[in-house]
Structure formats: C-alpha cells, structure tokens
PDB file of C-alpha atoms in Angstrom:
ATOM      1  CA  UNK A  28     -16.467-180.475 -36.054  1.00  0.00           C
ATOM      2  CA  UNK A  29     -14.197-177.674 -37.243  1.00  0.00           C
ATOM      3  CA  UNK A  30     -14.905-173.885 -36.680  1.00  0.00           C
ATOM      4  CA  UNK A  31     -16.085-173.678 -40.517  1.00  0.00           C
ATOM      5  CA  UNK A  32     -18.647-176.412 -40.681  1.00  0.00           C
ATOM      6  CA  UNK A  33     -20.115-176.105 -37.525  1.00  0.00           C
ATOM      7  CA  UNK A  34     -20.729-171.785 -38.869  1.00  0.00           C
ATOM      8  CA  UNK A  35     -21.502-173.247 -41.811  1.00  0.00           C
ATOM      9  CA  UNK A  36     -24.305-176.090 -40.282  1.00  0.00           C
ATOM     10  CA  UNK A  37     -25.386-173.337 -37.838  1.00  0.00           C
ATOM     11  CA  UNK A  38     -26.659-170.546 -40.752  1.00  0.00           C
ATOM     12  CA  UNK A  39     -28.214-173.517 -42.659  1.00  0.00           C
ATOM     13  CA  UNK A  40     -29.776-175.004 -39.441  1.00  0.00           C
ATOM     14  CA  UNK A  41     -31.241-171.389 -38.599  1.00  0.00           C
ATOM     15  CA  UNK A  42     -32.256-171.004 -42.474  1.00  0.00           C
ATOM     16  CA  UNK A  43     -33.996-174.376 -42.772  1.00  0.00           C
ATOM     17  CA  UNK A  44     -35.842-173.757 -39.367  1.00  0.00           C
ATOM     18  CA  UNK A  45     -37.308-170.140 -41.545  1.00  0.00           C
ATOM     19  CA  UNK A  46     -38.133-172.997 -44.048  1.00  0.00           C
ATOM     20  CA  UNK A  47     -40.100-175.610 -42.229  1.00  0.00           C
ATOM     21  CA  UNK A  48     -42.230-172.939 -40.487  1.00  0.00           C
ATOM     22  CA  UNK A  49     -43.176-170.710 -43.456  1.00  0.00           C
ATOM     23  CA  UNK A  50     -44.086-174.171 -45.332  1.00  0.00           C
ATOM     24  CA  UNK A  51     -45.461-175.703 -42.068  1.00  0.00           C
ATOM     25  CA  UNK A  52     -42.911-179.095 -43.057  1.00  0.00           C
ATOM     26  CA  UNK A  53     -42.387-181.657 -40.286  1.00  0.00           C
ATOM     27  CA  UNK A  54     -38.641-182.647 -40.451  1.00  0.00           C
ATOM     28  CA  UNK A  55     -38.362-185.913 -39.455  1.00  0.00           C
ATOM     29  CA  UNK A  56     -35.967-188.449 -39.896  1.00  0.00           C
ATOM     30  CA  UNK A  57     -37.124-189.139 -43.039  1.00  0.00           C
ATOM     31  CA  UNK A  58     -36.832-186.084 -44.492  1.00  0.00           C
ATOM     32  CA  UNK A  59     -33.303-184.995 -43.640  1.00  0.00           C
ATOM     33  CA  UNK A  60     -32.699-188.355 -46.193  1.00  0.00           C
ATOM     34  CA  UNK A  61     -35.284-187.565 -48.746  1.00  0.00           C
ATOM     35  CA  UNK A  62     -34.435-183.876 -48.893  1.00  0.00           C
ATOM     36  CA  UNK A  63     -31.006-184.704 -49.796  1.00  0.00           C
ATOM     37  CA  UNK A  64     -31.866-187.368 -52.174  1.00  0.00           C
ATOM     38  CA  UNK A  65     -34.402-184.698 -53.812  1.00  0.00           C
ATOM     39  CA  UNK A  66     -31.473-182.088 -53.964  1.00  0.00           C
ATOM     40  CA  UNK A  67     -28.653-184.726 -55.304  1.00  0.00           C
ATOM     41  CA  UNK A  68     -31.535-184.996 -57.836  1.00  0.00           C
ATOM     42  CA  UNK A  69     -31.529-181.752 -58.880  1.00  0.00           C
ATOM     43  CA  UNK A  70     -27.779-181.009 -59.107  1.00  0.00           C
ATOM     44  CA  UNK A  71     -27.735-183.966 -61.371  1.00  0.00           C
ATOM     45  CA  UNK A  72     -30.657-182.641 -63.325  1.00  0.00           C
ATOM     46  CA  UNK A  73     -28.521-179.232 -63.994  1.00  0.00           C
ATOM     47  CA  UNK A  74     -25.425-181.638 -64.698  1.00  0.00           C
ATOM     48  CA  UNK A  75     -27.060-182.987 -67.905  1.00  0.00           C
ATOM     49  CA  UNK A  76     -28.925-179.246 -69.011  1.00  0.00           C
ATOM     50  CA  UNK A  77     -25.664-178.034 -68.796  1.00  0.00           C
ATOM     51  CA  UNK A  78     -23.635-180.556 -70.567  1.00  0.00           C
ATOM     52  CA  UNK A  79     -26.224-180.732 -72.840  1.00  0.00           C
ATOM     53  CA  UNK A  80     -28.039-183.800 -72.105  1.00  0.00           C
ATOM     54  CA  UNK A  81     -30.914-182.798 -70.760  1.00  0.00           C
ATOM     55  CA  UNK A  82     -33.658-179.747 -71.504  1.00  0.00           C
ATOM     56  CA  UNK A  83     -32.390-176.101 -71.145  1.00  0.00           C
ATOM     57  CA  UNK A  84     -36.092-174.993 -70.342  1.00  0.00           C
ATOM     58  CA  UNK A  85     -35.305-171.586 -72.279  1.00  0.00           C
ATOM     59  CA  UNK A  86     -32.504-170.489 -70.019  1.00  0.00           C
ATOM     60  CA  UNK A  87     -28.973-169.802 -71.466  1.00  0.00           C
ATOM     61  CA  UNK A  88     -25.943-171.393 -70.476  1.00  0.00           C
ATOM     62  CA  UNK A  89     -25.129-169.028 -67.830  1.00  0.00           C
ATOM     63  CA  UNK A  90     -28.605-169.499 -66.382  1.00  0.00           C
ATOM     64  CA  UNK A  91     -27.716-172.851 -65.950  1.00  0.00           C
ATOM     65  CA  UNK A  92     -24.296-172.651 -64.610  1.00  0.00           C
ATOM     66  CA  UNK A  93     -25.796-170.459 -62.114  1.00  0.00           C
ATOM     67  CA  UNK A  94     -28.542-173.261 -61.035  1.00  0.00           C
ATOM     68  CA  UNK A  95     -25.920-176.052 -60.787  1.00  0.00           C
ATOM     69  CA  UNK A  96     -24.013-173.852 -58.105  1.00  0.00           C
ATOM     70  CA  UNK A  97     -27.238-172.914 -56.853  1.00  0.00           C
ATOM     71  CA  UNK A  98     -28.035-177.001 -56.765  1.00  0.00           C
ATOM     72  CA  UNK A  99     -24.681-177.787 -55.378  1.00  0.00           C
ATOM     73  CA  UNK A 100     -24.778-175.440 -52.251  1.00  0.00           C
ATOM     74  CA  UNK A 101     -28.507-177.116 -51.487  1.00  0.00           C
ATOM     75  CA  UNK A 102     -26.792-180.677 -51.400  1.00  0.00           C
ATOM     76  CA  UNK A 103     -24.068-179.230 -49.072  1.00  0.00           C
ATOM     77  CA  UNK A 104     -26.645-177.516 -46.720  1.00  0.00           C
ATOM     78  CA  UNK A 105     -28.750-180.675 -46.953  1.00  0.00           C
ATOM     79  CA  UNK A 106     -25.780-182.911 -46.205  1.00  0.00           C
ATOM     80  CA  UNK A 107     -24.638-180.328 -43.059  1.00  0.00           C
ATOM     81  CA  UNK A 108     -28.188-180.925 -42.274  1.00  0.00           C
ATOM     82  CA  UNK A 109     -28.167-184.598 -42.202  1.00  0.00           C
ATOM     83  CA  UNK A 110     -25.145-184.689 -40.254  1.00  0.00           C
ATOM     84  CA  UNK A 111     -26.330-182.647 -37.233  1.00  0.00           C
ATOM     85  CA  UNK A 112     -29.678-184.778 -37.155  1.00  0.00           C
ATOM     86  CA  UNK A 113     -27.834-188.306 -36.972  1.00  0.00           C
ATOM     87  CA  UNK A 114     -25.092-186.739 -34.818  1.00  0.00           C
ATOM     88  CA  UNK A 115     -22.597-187.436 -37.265  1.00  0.00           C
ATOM     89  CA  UNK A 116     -19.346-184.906 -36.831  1.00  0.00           C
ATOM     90  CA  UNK A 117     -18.045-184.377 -40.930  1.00  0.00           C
ATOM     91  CA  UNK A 118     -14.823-183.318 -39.844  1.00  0.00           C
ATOM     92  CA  UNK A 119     -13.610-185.828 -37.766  1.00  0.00           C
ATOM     93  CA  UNK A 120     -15.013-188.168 -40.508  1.00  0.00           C
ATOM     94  CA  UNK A 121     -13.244-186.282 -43.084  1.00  0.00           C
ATOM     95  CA  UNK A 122      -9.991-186.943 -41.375  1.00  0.00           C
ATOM     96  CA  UNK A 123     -10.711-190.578 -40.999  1.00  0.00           C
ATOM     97  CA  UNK A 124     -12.125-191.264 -44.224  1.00  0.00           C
ATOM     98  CA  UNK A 125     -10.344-188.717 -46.661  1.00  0.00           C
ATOM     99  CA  UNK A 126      -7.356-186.756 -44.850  1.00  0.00           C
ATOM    100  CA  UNK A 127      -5.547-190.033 -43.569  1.00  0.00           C
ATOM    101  CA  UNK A 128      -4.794-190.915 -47.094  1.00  0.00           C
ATOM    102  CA  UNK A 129      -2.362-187.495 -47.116  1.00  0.00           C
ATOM    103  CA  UNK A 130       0.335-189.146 -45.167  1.00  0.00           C
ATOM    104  CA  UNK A 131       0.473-192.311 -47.471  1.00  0.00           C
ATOM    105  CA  UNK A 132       2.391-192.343 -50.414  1.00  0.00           C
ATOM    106  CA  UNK A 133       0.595-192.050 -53.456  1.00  0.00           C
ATOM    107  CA  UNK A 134       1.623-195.195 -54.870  1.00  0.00           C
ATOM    108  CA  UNK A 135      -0.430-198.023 -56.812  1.00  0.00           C
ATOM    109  CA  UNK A 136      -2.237-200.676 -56.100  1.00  0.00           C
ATOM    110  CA  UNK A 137      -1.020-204.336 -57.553  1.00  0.00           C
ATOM    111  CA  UNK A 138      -3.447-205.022 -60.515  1.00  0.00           C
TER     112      UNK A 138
END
C-alpha cells in the first residue's frame, strides 16, 4: 500500500478502535460491510438534500455541502477500513484496476 493510504488507514484504524470501545461495538466481519453500506447510504442521502431531491431538515445549503464532505470522508475511512480487515492492499489494486488504463491510448471501443 502506498505511504498515504497506509497513514491514512492507520489514523482511521486508531479512530475507529476510540469508536468501538466508547460504544462497546463488536466489529466483525459483518460490520466492516454493513458500516460501509450504512455510510454509502448516507452520502447518497446528502446527494439528493443537496441537489434538491430529498429533505433539507432546516439546514441551508452550506449545511449540507458540509455533511456530504462530512459523508464522503466516512465512506473513505470505512472503505480503508474494509480493506485492512479482508487484507486487501488499495494501491496495488488501484494500479491494476485503474492506473493500467494510463498507458493505453484513449481510444474507442467498436460500437
């Protein structure tokens, strides 16, 4: 895993540890998955308040801009979590998945 992600996973790690002892929450394998179902769930639910398709609750655009970042950094730690559970290394599966497509040319494919 690169330097980044693996300061990154580390932080969230020690900060989701704080978590599950204050709220006495047994992470098992099930929950890395659920939790980041539950979190995809509510980026998506501050998607539609702030594109207008969905309550605003009382809070002003801002306010809502502010919870889909807010929403969007919990999927991230969530996903970093899920990764270092099921062993999975995000870099090197960035550069197989993703990154290998930057030395092919960007052409289309036959309809």
């Amino acid at each position: 895993m690169s330097k980044a992600l693996e300061e990154l996973a580390e932080k969230v790690g020690r900060v989701s540890d704080i978590y599950a002892t204050r709220n006495d929450i047994a992470r098992d394998d099930d929950w890395y998955a659920l939790k980041l179902q539950e979190e995809v769930g509510e980026l998506v639910s501050a998607y539609l308040r702030l594109t207008g398709r969905g309550r605003a609750k009382g809070e002003g655009r801002e306010a809502i801009a502010a919870s889909l970042a807010d929403e969007a950094a919990d999927v991230l730690a969530q996903l970093l979590l899920f990764a270092a559970h099921n062993g999975i290394d995000l870099a090197a599966a960035l550069d197989r998945k993703w990154f290998s497509y930057l030395d092919k040319s960007p052409t289309r494919s036959p309809a």
